[in-house]
DNA sequence: TATTGTTATACTCTATAACTATA
DNA sequence: TATAGTTATAGAGTATAACAATA
């Protein structure tokens, strides 16, 4: 941990109040708290970096999986991304309305849909990937080295695997 | 990174569809994606572990900061927790309605409020802390050693500090 | 005029349940 | 009867703007 434990500076226009630094106690050593903070910071950074992009973070994952798994079904996407069926439907409906994906009935089971990227969807997918790479780079900045980033990803991966096995 | 890169198993009742494992490509090496996944898993674990607790994750941080910083103002809380003023008001209103905190006018500046835990609030704060400790423990399970946990917290802390300095 | 806190509002995210069409 | 997808709805979470009281 860097910095003096338990304290944090707050900005603001020099309030006459007695508090300029708050005692944080054990809060910053709580994983749930830290995860939430960093994730929120990431989302804000994304929104700020790509303000007019007309897509959401979830779209990146969905487009990416469809691109790599042609004829994947919505339910397979839902299971893989741990998103519920209703949410997947909304995302796919929007992507469909934008002409980025096709949703056809499965030949083998008419209840299922098979998903593919359109030519436009493929181009958009590549464009989004470039944006995301840039957002990642600028978010991390020089805070972590490449080794530390993969270390971080590895630790998060292990938490996720254990959490998923507990479902 | 653990596991074979780019693949993940999905559960489900043996769909006849062609996809049982999806190719994930570079998605799992995206920090934004991983953060979101783990944070969501944490929230689900919290909701499942403490279903009838009648409080939200934010309440823990707010109560904790009021406990350690008597007479703190809502605006100082907002700045420290990077929550906007309107959100803080809603949280404080609920905590007040439950009789957990007091909100009095500041003697030095009548625009400000000074916040304190009530006796009930102090007890509830301690109860919540115990619950959170248990949730943290059970979430992490045996996925990470204590050393790895502080390593993870340190890496996240550094990301947060850099992100905050960029505001 | 500027600031603190409040209220109102809206949009995103997540979750649940009811519905349809197929199987 | 069960499953895949859809629709509708509701509750958190987040953000913005307008407002009242005070400085």
mmCIF file of C-alpha atoms (C1' of nucleotides) in Angstrom:
data_model
loop_
_atom_site.group_PDB
_atom_site.id
_atom_site.type_symbol
_atom_site.label_atom_id
_atom_site.label_comp_id
_atom_site.label_asym_id
_atom_site.label_seq_id
_atom_site.Cartn_x
_atom_site.Cartn_y
_atom_site.Cartn_z
ATOM 1 C CA UNK A 1 0.000 0.000 0.000
ATOM 2 C CA UNK A 2 1.227 3.465 -0.831
ATOM 3 C CA UNK A 3 0.601 6.624 1.163
ATOM 4 C CA UNK A 4 -0.143 7.091 4.818
ATOM 5 C CA UNK A 5 -2.814 4.670 5.899
ATOM 6 C CA UNK A 6 -6.108 6.059 7.090
ATOM 7 C CA UNK A 7 -5.884 9.548 5.671
ATOM 8 C CA UNK A 8 -6.859 11.142 2.437
ATOM 9 C CA UNK A 9 -6.833 14.703 1.205
ATOM 10 C CA UNK A 10 -10.024 16.225 -0.081
ATOM 11 C CA UNK A 11 -10.136 19.138 -2.427
ATOM 12 C CA UNK A 12 -12.713 21.919 -2.317
ATOM 13 C CA UNK A 13 -12.722 25.599 -1.597
ATOM 14 C CA UNK A 14 -11.077 25.744 1.785
ATOM 15 C CA UNK A 15 -14.182 25.279 3.880
ATOM 16 C CA UNK A 16 -13.926 26.828 7.309
ATOM 17 C CA UNK A 17 -15.131 23.493 8.679
ATOM 18 C CA UNK A 18 -12.902 21.489 10.940
ATOM 19 C CA UNK A 19 -12.377 18.722 8.431
ATOM 20 C CA UNK A 20 -9.934 18.882 5.579
ATOM 21 C CA UNK A 21 -8.631 15.375 5.881
ATOM 22 C CA UNK A 22 -10.896 12.564 6.893
ATOM 23 C CA UNK A 23 -9.878 9.499 8.805
ATOM 24 C CA UNK A 24 -10.676 6.521 6.630
ATOM 25 C CA UNK A 25 -9.850 3.714 9.021
ATOM 26 C CA UNK A 26 -10.065 0.248 7.526
ATOM 27 C CA UNK A 27 -12.284 1.288 4.622
ATOM 28 C CA UNK A 28 -9.512 1.504 1.997
ATOM 29 C CA UNK A 29 -8.362 -2.006 2.887
ATOM 30 C CA UNK A 30 -11.782 -3.385 2.022
ATOM 31 C CA UNK A 31 -11.744 -5.169 -1.299
ATOM 32 C CA UNK A 32 -15.378 -4.429 -2.087
ATOM 33 C CA UNK A 33 -14.840 -0.730 -1.502
ATOM 34 C CA UNK A 34 -11.671 -0.556 -3.577
ATOM 35 C CA UNK A 35 -13.166 -2.500 -6.457
ATOM 36 C CA UNK A 36 -16.154 -0.207 -6.557
ATOM 37 C CA UNK A 37 -14.007 2.910 -6.481
ATOM 38 C CA UNK A 38 -11.702 1.845 -9.286
ATOM 39 C CA UNK A 39 -14.507 0.486 -11.421
ATOM 40 C CA UNK A 40 -16.427 3.734 -11.069
ATOM 41 C CA UNK A 41 -13.304 5.715 -11.947
ATOM 42 C CA UNK A 42 -12.886 3.544 -15.035
ATOM 43 C CA UNK A 43 -16.460 4.109 -16.132
ATOM 44 C CA UNK A 44 -16.151 7.867 -15.685
ATOM 45 C CA UNK A 45 -12.924 7.835 -17.637
ATOM 46 C CA UNK A 46 -14.580 5.858 -20.413
ATOM 47 C CA UNK A 47 -17.571 8.179 -20.554
ATOM 48 C CA UNK A 48 -15.307 11.207 -20.583
ATOM 49 C CA UNK A 49 -12.911 9.770 -23.171
ATOM 50 C CA UNK A 50 -15.552 8.560 -25.605
ATOM 51 C CA UNK A 51 -18.476 10.881 -24.978
ATOM 52 C CA UNK A 52 -20.164 10.716 -28.397
ATOM 53 C CA UNK A 53 -19.505 7.080 -29.168
ATOM 54 C CA UNK A 54 -23.147 6.025 -28.823
ATOM 55 C CA UNK A 55 -22.315 2.670 -27.275
ATOM 56 C CA UNK A 56 -22.002 1.178 -23.830
ATOM 57 C CA UNK A 57 -19.267 -0.890 -22.251
ATOM 58 C CA UNK A 58 -21.368 -4.043 -22.540
ATOM 59 C CA UNK A 59 -21.594 -3.617 -26.298
ATOM 60 C CA UNK A 60 -17.860 -4.160 -26.612
ATOM 61 C CA UNK A 61 -18.025 -7.588 -25.022
ATOM 62 C CA UNK A 62 -21.111 -8.645 -26.932
ATOM 63 C CA UNK A 63 -19.745 -7.565 -30.315
ATOM 64 C CA UNK A 64 -16.413 -9.173 -29.508
ATOM 65 C CA UNK A 65 -17.977 -12.534 -28.675
ATOM 66 C CA UNK A 66 -20.241 -12.528 -31.705
ATOM 67 C CA UNK A 67 -17.276 -11.661 -33.905
ATOM 68 C CA UNK A 68 -15.279 -14.618 -32.626
ATOM 69 C CA UNK A 69 -18.209 -17.032 -32.368
ATOM 70 C CA UNK A 70 -20.446 -16.730 -35.423
ATOM 71 C CA UNK A 71 -23.943 -18.186 -34.930
ATOM 72 C CA UNK A 72 -23.654 -17.923 -31.166
ATOM 73 C CA UNK A 73 -27.041 -17.762 -29.426
ATOM 74 C CA UNK A 74 -28.245 -15.060 -27.029
ATOM 75 C CA UNK A 75 -28.437 -17.583 -24.201
ATOM 76 C CA UNK A 76 -24.811 -18.619 -24.729
ATOM 77 C CA UNK A 77 -23.808 -14.970 -24.618
ATOM 78 C CA UNK A 78 -25.817 -14.468 -21.453
ATOM 79 C CA UNK A 79 -24.162 -17.430 -19.737
ATOM 80 C CA UNK A 80 -20.675 -16.424 -20.817
ATOM 81 C CA UNK A 81 -21.015 -12.794 -19.801
ATOM 82 C CA UNK A 82 -23.133 -13.484 -16.700
ATOM 83 C CA UNK A 83 -25.792 -11.140 -17.977
ATOM 84 C CA UNK A 84 -29.417 -12.175 -17.682
ATOM 85 C CA UNK A 85 -31.500 -12.964 -20.739
ATOM 86 C CA UNK A 86 -33.591 -9.803 -20.566
ATOM 87 C CA UNK A 87 -30.521 -7.597 -20.565
ATOM 88 C CA UNK A 88 -28.997 -9.481 -23.491
ATOM 89 C CA UNK A 89 -32.202 -9.019 -25.448
ATOM 90 C CA UNK A 90 -32.091 -5.262 -24.947
ATOM 91 C CA UNK A 91 -28.456 -5.025 -25.983
ATOM 92 C CA UNK A 92 -29.016 -7.179 -29.074
ATOM 93 C CA UNK A 93 -32.131 -5.246 -30.022
ATOM 94 C CA UNK A 94 -30.144 -2.019 -30.057
ATOM 95 C CA UNK A 95 -27.247 -3.524 -31.990
ATOM 96 C CA UNK A 96 -29.747 -4.959 -34.461
ATOM 97 C CA UNK A 97 -31.510 -1.608 -34.841
ATOM 98 C CA UNK A 98 -28.161 -0.049 -35.672
ATOM 99 C CA UNK A 99 -27.586 -2.693 -38.323
ATOM 100 C CA UNK A 100 -24.516 -4.128 -36.598
ATOM 101 C CA UNK A 101 -25.766 -7.702 -36.138
ATOM 102 C CA UNK A 102 -28.202 -10.144 -37.678
ATOM 103 C CA UNK A 103 -30.558 -12.319 -35.638
ATOM 104 C CA UNK A 104 -31.923 -15.291 -37.568
ATOM 105 C CA UNK A 105 -33.780 -18.359 -36.388
ATOM 106 C CA UNK A 106 -31.588 -21.337 -35.793
ATOM 107 C CA UNK A 107 -32.114 -24.039 -38.452
ATOM 108 C CA UNK A 108 -31.906 -26.758 -35.832
ATOM 109 C CA UNK A 109 -34.130 -25.155 -33.182
ATOM 110 C CA UNK A 110 -36.575 -22.407 -34.103
ATOM 111 C CA UNK A 111 -36.676 -21.149 -30.549
ATOM 112 C CA UNK A 112 -33.046 -20.113 -30.763
ATOM 113 C CA UNK A 113 -31.535 -17.241 -32.663
ATOM 114 C CA UNK A 114 -28.126 -17.297 -34.302
ATOM 115 C CA UNK A 115 -26.146 -14.096 -34.200
ATOM 116 C CA UNK A 116 -23.635 -12.675 -36.642
ATOM 117 C CA UNK A 117 -21.935 -9.397 -37.277
ATOM 118 C CA UNK A 118 -22.945 -7.559 -40.416
ATOM 119 C CA UNK A 119 -20.219 -5.978 -42.542
ATOM 120 C CA UNK A 120 -21.016 -2.705 -40.796
ATOM 121 C CA UNK A 121 -20.903 -4.494 -37.452
ATOM 122 C CA UNK A 122 -17.462 -5.863 -38.237
ATOM 123 C CA UNK A 123 -16.149 -2.399 -39.032
ATOM 124 C CA UNK A 124 -17.761 -0.940 -35.933
ATOM 125 C CA UNK A 125 -16.345 -3.748 -33.825
ATOM 126 C CA UNK A 126 -12.841 -2.940 -34.995
ATOM 127 C CA UNK A 127 -13.389 0.742 -34.400
ATOM 128 C CA UNK A 128 -14.621 0.079 -30.857
ATOM 129 C CA UNK A 129 -11.681 -2.160 -30.108
ATOM 130 C CA UNK A 130 -9.320 0.631 -31.045
ATOM 131 C CA UNK A 131 -11.205 3.044 -28.811
ATOM 132 C CA UNK A 132 -11.162 0.607 -25.915
ATOM 133 C CA UNK A 133 -7.433 0.030 -26.257
ATOM 134 C CA UNK A 134 -6.901 3.760 -26.105
ATOM 135 C CA UNK A 135 -9.207 4.129 -23.085
ATOM 136 C CA UNK A 136 -7.329 1.371 -21.273
ATOM 137 C CA UNK A 137 -3.968 2.960 -21.990
ATOM 138 C CA UNK A 138 -5.033 6.404 -20.894
ATOM 139 C CA UNK A 139 -6.788 5.065 -17.799
ATOM 140 C CA UNK A 140 -3.744 3.186 -16.594
ATOM 141 C CA UNK A 141 -1.395 5.947 -17.633
ATOM 142 C CA UNK A 142 1.912 5.378 -15.911
ATOM 143 C CA UNK A 143 0.306 4.048 -12.726
ATOM 144 C CA UNK A 144 1.236 0.438 -13.458
ATOM 145 C CA UNK A 145 3.908 -1.289 -15.481
ATOM 146 C CA UNK A 146 2.931 -3.956 -18.031
ATOM 147 C CA UNK A 147 4.057 -6.621 -15.555
ATOM 148 C CA UNK A 148 1.894 -5.132 -12.838
ATOM 149 C CA UNK A 149 -1.087 -4.969 -15.160
ATOM 150 C CA UNK A 150 -0.917 -8.666 -15.941
ATOM 151 C CA UNK A 151 -0.354 -9.350 -12.254
ATOM 152 C CA UNK A 152 -3.509 -7.379 -11.483
ATOM 153 C CA UNK A 153 -5.485 -9.153 -14.208
ATOM 154 C CA UNK A 154 -4.306 -12.502 -12.885
ATOM 155 C CA UNK A 155 -5.411 -11.737 -9.336
ATOM 156 C CA UNK A 156 -8.809 -10.504 -10.529
ATOM 157 C CA UNK A 157 -9.179 -13.566 -12.740
ATOM 158 C CA UNK A 158 -8.646 -15.866 -9.793
ATOM 159 C CA UNK A 159 -11.251 -14.026 -7.739
ATOM 160 C CA UNK A 160 -13.699 -14.260 -10.605
ATOM 161 C CA UNK A 161 -13.136 -17.965 -11.154
ATOM 162 C CA UNK A 162 -13.764 -18.750 -7.508
ATOM 163 C CA UNK A 163 -16.833 -16.521 -7.432
ATOM 164 C CA UNK A 164 -18.224 -18.170 -10.560
ATOM 165 C CA UNK A 165 -17.711 -21.654 -9.146
ATOM 166 C CA UNK A 166 -19.764 -20.602 -6.133
ATOM 167 C CA UNK A 167 -22.863 -19.603 -8.100
ATOM 168 C CA UNK B 1 -2.947 -15.592 -15.963
ATOM 169 C CA UNK B 2 -4.406 -18.947 -15.127
ATOM 170 C CA UNK B 3 -6.292 -21.227 -17.473
ATOM 171 C CA UNK B 4 -6.123 -21.498 -21.222
ATOM 172 C CA UNK B 5 -6.313 -18.052 -22.744
ATOM 173 C CA UNK B 6 -9.294 -17.222 -24.889
ATOM 174 C CA UNK B 7 -11.619 -19.987 -23.785
ATOM 175 C CA UNK B 8 -14.189 -20.372 -21.119
ATOM 176 C CA UNK B 9 -16.672 -23.054 -20.289
ATOM 177 C CA UNK B 10 -20.318 -22.174 -20.068
ATOM 178 C CA UNK B 11 -22.842 -24.157 -18.141
ATOM 179 C CA UNK B 12 -26.412 -24.802 -19.239
ATOM 180 C CA UNK B 13 -28.446 -27.787 -20.224
ATOM 181 C CA UNK B 14 -26.442 -29.217 -23.085
ATOM 182 C CA UNK B 15 -27.883 -27.089 -25.852
ATOM 183 C CA UNK B 16 -27.751 -28.754 -29.235
ATOM 184 C CA UNK B 17 -26.185 -25.533 -30.533
ATOM 185 C CA UNK B 18 -22.693 -25.574 -31.894
ATOM 186 C CA UNK B 19 -21.270 -23.526 -29.079
ATOM 187 C CA UNK B 20 -20.344 -24.887 -25.704
ATOM 188 C CA UNK B 21 -17.140 -22.957 -25.293
ATOM 189 C CA UNK B 22 -16.854 -19.471 -26.617
ATOM 190 C CA UNK B 23 -13.705 -17.874 -27.876
ATOM 191 C CA UNK B 24 -13.059 -14.831 -25.739
ATOM 192 C CA UNK B 25 -10.098 -13.358 -27.548
ATOM 193 C CA UNK B 26 -8.541 -10.342 -25.867
ATOM 194 C CA UNK B 27 -11.613 -9.528 -23.785
ATOM 195 C CA UNK B 28 -10.386 -11.138 -20.536
ATOM 196 C CA UNK B 29 -7.163 -9.137 -20.733
ATOM 197 C CA UNK B 30 -9.107 -5.892 -20.708
ATOM 198 C CA UNK B 31 -8.889 -4.194 -17.358
ATOM 199 C CA UNK B 32 -12.261 -2.482 -17.670
ATOM 200 C CA UNK B 33 -13.961 -5.771 -18.421
ATOM 201 C CA UNK B 34 -12.275 -7.645 -15.585
ATOM 202 C CA UNK B 35 -12.970 -4.928 -13.054
ATOM 203 C CA UNK B 36 -16.629 -4.899 -14.003
ATOM 204 C CA UNK B 37 -16.912 -8.665 -13.783
ATOM 205 C CA UNK B 38 -15.322 -8.975 -10.372
ATOM 206 C CA UNK B 39 -17.146 -5.991 -8.957
ATOM 207 C CA UNK B 40 -20.456 -7.407 -10.134
ATOM 208 C CA UNK B 41 -19.598 -10.770 -8.619
ATOM 209 C CA UNK B 42 -18.799 -9.036 -5.341
ATOM 210 C CA UNK B 43 -22.098 -7.183 -5.324
ATOM 211 C CA UNK B 44 -24.021 -10.368 -6.035
ATOM 212 C CA UNK B 45 -22.153 -12.142 -3.273
ATOM 213 C CA UNK B 46 -22.943 -9.311 -0.883
ATOM 214 C CA UNK B 47 -26.625 -9.310 -1.800
ATOM 215 C CA UNK B 48 -26.800 -13.056 -1.426
ATOM 216 C CA UNK B 49 -24.834 -13.144 1.845
ATOM 217 C CA UNK B 50 -26.730 -10.346 3.560
ATOM 218 C CA UNK B 51 -30.159 -10.467 1.956
ATOM 219 C CA UNK B 52 -32.230 -8.966 4.764
ATOM 220 C CA UNK B 53 -29.735 -6.429 6.041
ATOM 221 C CA UNK B 54 -31.708 -3.405 4.823
ATOM 222 C CA UNK B 55 -28.626 -1.427 3.885
ATOM 223 C CA UNK B 56 -26.576 -0.749 0.807
ATOM 224 C CA UNK B 57 -22.847 -0.926 0.240
ATOM 225 C CA UNK B 58 -22.577 2.851 0.247
ATOM 226 C CA UNK B 59 -24.014 2.986 3.766
ATOM 227 C CA UNK B 60 -20.982 1.165 5.105
ATOM 228 C CA UNK B 61 -18.594 3.825 3.864
ATOM 229 C CA UNK B 62 -20.762 6.706 4.983
ATOM 230 C CA UNK B 63 -21.318 5.332 8.482
ATOM 231 C CA UNK B 64 -17.652 4.486 8.768
ATOM 232 C CA UNK B 65 -16.532 8.000 7.881
ATOM 233 C CA UNK B 66 -19.052 9.655 10.181
ATOM 234 C CA UNK B 67 -17.963 7.356 12.997
ATOM 235 C CA UNK B 68 -14.320 8.339 12.606
ATOM 236 C CA UNK B 69 -14.953 11.989 11.811
ATOM 237 C CA UNK B 70 -17.645 13.402 14.096
ATOM 238 C CA UNK B 71 -19.219 16.652 12.841
ATOM 239 C CA UNK B 72 -18.133 15.930 9.294
ATOM 240 C CA UNK B 73 -20.275 17.724 6.707
ATOM 241 C CA UNK B 74 -22.165 16.138 3.812
ATOM 242 C CA UNK B 75 -19.998 17.994 1.312
ATOM 243 C CA UNK B 76 -16.821 16.623 2.892
ATOM 244 C CA UNK B 77 -18.279 13.119 2.681
ATOM 245 C CA UNK B 78 -19.200 13.685 -0.947
ATOM 246 C CA UNK B 79 -15.695 14.840 -1.835
ATOM 247 C CA UNK B 80 -14.010 12.001 0.030
ATOM 248 C CA UNK B 81 -16.210 9.289 -1.413
ATOM 249 C CA UNK B 82 -16.511 10.861 -4.879
ATOM 250 C CA UNK B 83 -20.275 10.783 -4.616
ATOM 251 C CA UNK B 84 -22.250 13.783 -5.752
ATOM 252 C CA UNK B 85 -24.150 15.963 -3.310
ATOM 253 C CA UNK B 86 -27.583 14.763 -4.353
ATOM 254 C CA UNK B 87 -26.655 11.143 -3.760
ATOM 255 C CA UNK B 88 -25.180 11.922 -0.355
ATOM 256 C CA UNK B 89 -28.378 13.706 0.610
ATOM 257 C CA UNK B 90 -30.437 10.648 -0.228
ATOM 258 C CA UNK B 91 -28.177 8.320 1.713
ATOM 259 C CA UNK B 92 -28.115 10.621 4.739
ATOM 260 C CA UNK B 93 -31.863 11.096 4.626
ATOM 261 C CA UNK B 94 -32.366 7.353 4.859
ATOM 262 C CA UNK B 95 -29.823 6.919 7.644
ATOM 263 C CA UNK B 96 -31.482 9.790 9.497
ATOM 264 C CA UNK B 97 -34.940 8.284 9.051
ATOM 265 C CA UNK B 98 -33.627 5.068 10.584
ATOM 266 C CA UNK B 99 -32.311 7.033 13.538
ATOM 267 C CA UNK B 100 -28.693 6.131 12.854
ATOM 268 C CA UNK B 101 -27.301 9.650 12.454
ATOM 269 C CA UNK B 102 -28.039 13.202 13.529
ATOM 270 C CA UNK B 103 -27.911 16.171 11.165
ATOM 271 C CA UNK B 104 -27.624 19.508 12.942
ATOM 272 C CA UNK B 105 -26.790 22.946 11.626
ATOM 273 C CA UNK B 106 -23.161 23.875 11.940
ATOM 274 C CA UNK B 107 -22.605 26.540 14.624
ATOM 275 C CA UNK B 108 -20.028 28.272 12.436
ATOM 276 C CA UNK B 109 -21.949 28.158 9.146
ATOM 277 C CA UNK B 110 -25.686 27.648 9.100
ATOM 278 C CA UNK B 111 -25.600 26.404 5.528
ATOM 279 C CA UNK B 112 -23.633 23.349 6.590
ATOM 280 C CA UNK B 113 -24.797 20.361 8.542
ATOM 281 C CA UNK B 114 -22.694 18.467 11.038
ATOM 282 C CA UNK B 115 -23.148 14.737 11.137
ATOM 283 C CA UNK B 116 -22.824 12.300 14.012
ATOM 284 C CA UNK B 117 -23.745 8.733 14.738
ATOM 285 C CA UNK B 118 -26.474 8.199 17.279
ATOM 286 C CA UNK B 119 -25.996 5.480 19.894
ATOM 287 C CA UNK B 120 -28.101 3.240 17.702
ATOM 288 C CA UNK B 121 -26.011 4.278 14.710
ATOM 289 C CA UNK B 122 -22.835 3.328 16.519
ATOM 290 C CA UNK B 123 -24.176 -0.142 17.288
ATOM 291 C CA UNK B 124 -25.437 -0.579 13.749
ATOM 292 C CA UNK B 125 -22.093 0.585 12.392
ATOM 293 C CA UNK B 126 -20.292 -2.096 14.397
ATOM 294 C CA UNK B 127 -22.785 -4.711 13.294
ATOM 295 C CA UNK B 128 -22.328 -3.766 9.641
ATOM 296 C CA UNK B 129 -18.551 -3.851 9.952
ATOM 297 C CA UNK B 130 -18.757 -7.407 11.226
ATOM 298 C CA UNK B 131 -21.010 -8.372 8.334
ATOM 299 C CA UNK B 132 -18.689 -6.737 5.807
ATOM 300 C CA UNK B 133 -15.661 -8.531 7.221
ATOM 301 C CA UNK B 134 -17.500 -11.809 6.846
ATOM 302 C CA UNK B 135 -18.599 -10.981 3.303
ATOM 303 C CA UNK B 136 -15.040 -10.115 2.347
ATOM 304 C CA UNK B 137 -13.705 -13.342 3.802
ATOM 305 C CA UNK B 138 -16.284 -15.525 2.123
ATOM 306 C CA UNK B 139 -15.934 -13.692 -1.179
ATOM 307 C CA UNK B 140 -12.199 -14.183 -1.311
ATOM 308 C CA UNK B 141 -12.412 -17.704 0.038
ATOM 309 C CA UNK B 142 -9.144 -19.433 -0.652
ATOM 310 C CA UNK B 143 -8.660 -17.707 -3.999
ATOM 311 C CA UNK B 144 -5.965 -15.369 -2.708
ATOM 312 C CA UNK B 145 -3.475 -15.452 0.127
ATOM 313 C CA UNK B 146 -3.272 -12.514 2.539
ATOM 314 C CA UNK B 147 -0.138 -11.350 0.749
ATOM 315 C CA UNK B 148 -1.902 -11.454 -2.592
ATOM 316 C CA UNK B 149 -4.852 -9.545 -1.204
ATOM 317 C CA UNK B 150 -2.687 -6.660 -0.050
ATOM 318 C CA UNK B 151 -0.858 -6.831 -3.353
ATOM 319 C CA UNK B 152 -4.199 -6.524 -5.150
ATOM 320 C CA UNK B 153 -5.323 -3.659 -2.913
ATOM 321 C CA UNK B 154 -2.046 -1.877 -3.547
ATOM 322 C CA UNK B 155 -2.371 -2.135 -7.312
ATOM 323 C CA UNK B 156 -5.969 -0.913 -7.212
ATOM 324 C CA UNK B 157 -4.984 1.918 -4.903
ATOM 325 C CA UNK B 158 -2.386 3.133 -7.349
ATOM 326 C CA UNK B 159 -4.885 3.081 -10.212
ATOM 327 C CA UNK B 160 -7.350 5.043 -8.115
ATOM 328 C CA UNK B 161 -4.815 7.662 -7.078
ATOM 329 C CA UNK B 162 -3.801 8.315 -10.667
ATOM 330 C CA UNK B 163 -7.434 8.427 -11.786
ATOM 331 C CA UNK B 164 -8.306 10.872 -9.016
ATOM 332 C CA UNK B 165 -5.428 13.159 -9.897
ATOM 333 C CA UNK B 166 -6.769 13.311 -13.441
ATOM 334 C CA UNK B 167 -10.226 14.616 -12.508
ATOM 335 C "C1'" DT C 1 -22.619 36.363 -6.146
ATOM 336 C "C1'" DA C 2 -21.163 32.004 -4.416
ATOM 337 C "C1'" DT C 3 -21.905 27.941 -1.542
ATOM 338 C "C1'" DT C 4 -24.511 24.109 1.182
ATOM 339 C "C1'" DG C 5 -27.810 21.261 1.055
ATOM 340 C "C1'" DT C 6 -32.194 19.763 -0.936
ATOM 341 C "C1'" DT C 7 -35.557 18.395 -4.392
ATOM 342 C "C1'" DA C 8 -36.873 16.851 -8.830
ATOM 343 C "C1'" DT C 9 -35.797 14.431 -12.803
ATOM 344 C "C1'" DA C 10 -33.746 11.263 -15.991
ATOM 345 C "C1'" DC C 11 -30.990 7.688 -17.737
ATOM 346 C "C1'" DT C 12 -28.284 3.456 -17.038
ATOM 347 C "C1'" DC C 13 -27.795 -0.941 -14.866
ATOM 348 C "C1'" DT C 14 -29.576 -4.972 -12.867
ATOM 349 C "C1'" DA C 15 -33.201 -8.228 -11.595
ATOM 350 C "C1'" DT C 16 -37.773 -10.483 -11.737
ATOM 351 C "C1'" DA C 17 -41.891 -12.090 -13.551
ATOM 352 C "C1'" DA C 18 -45.195 -12.750 -17.174
ATOM 353 C "C1'" DC C 19 -45.727 -13.827 -21.863
ATOM 354 C "C1'" DT C 20 -44.885 -16.242 -26.893
ATOM 355 C "C1'" DA C 21 -43.389 -19.594 -29.667
ATOM 356 C "C1'" DT C 22 -41.416 -23.459 -30.079
ATOM 357 C "C1'" DA C 23 -39.798 -28.154 -28.480
ATOM 358 C "C1'" DT D 1 -43.866 -29.674 -19.336
ATOM 359 C "C1'" DA D 2 -39.628 -27.235 -20.353
ATOM 360 C "C1'" DT D 3 -36.753 -23.980 -22.963
ATOM 361 C "C1'" DA D 4 -35.318 -19.579 -25.868
ATOM 362 C "C1'" DG D 5 -36.327 -15.341 -26.396
ATOM 363 C "C1'" DT D 6 -39.140 -11.235 -25.542
ATOM 364 C "C1'" DT D 7 -41.640 -7.697 -23.039
ATOM 365 C "C1'" DA D 8 -42.847 -5.085 -19.059
ATOM 366 C "C1'" DT D 9 -41.731 -3.419 -14.755
ATOM 367 C "C1'" DA D 10 -39.231 -2.075 -10.803
ATOM 368 C "C1'" DG D 11 -35.389 -0.933 -7.941
ATOM 369 C "C1'" DA D 12 -30.503 0.679 -7.422
ATOM 370 C "C1'" DG D 13 -26.906 3.735 -9.023
ATOM 371 C "C1'" DT D 14 -25.396 7.842 -11.164
ATOM 372 C "C1'" DA D 15 -25.747 12.515 -13.011
ATOM 373 C "C1'" DT D 16 -27.768 17.117 -13.919
ATOM 374 C "C1'" DA D 17 -30.386 21.137 -13.109
ATOM 375 C "C1'" DA D 18 -33.325 24.096 -10.379
ATOM 376 C "C1'" DC D 19 -34.209 25.781 -5.904
ATOM 377 C "C1'" DA D 20 -33.984 27.739 -0.797
ATOM 378 C "C1'" DA D 21 -31.274 29.299 2.812
ATOM 379 C "C1'" DT D 22 -27.186 31.344 4.084
ATOM 380 C "C1'" DA D 23 -22.727 33.487 3.466
#
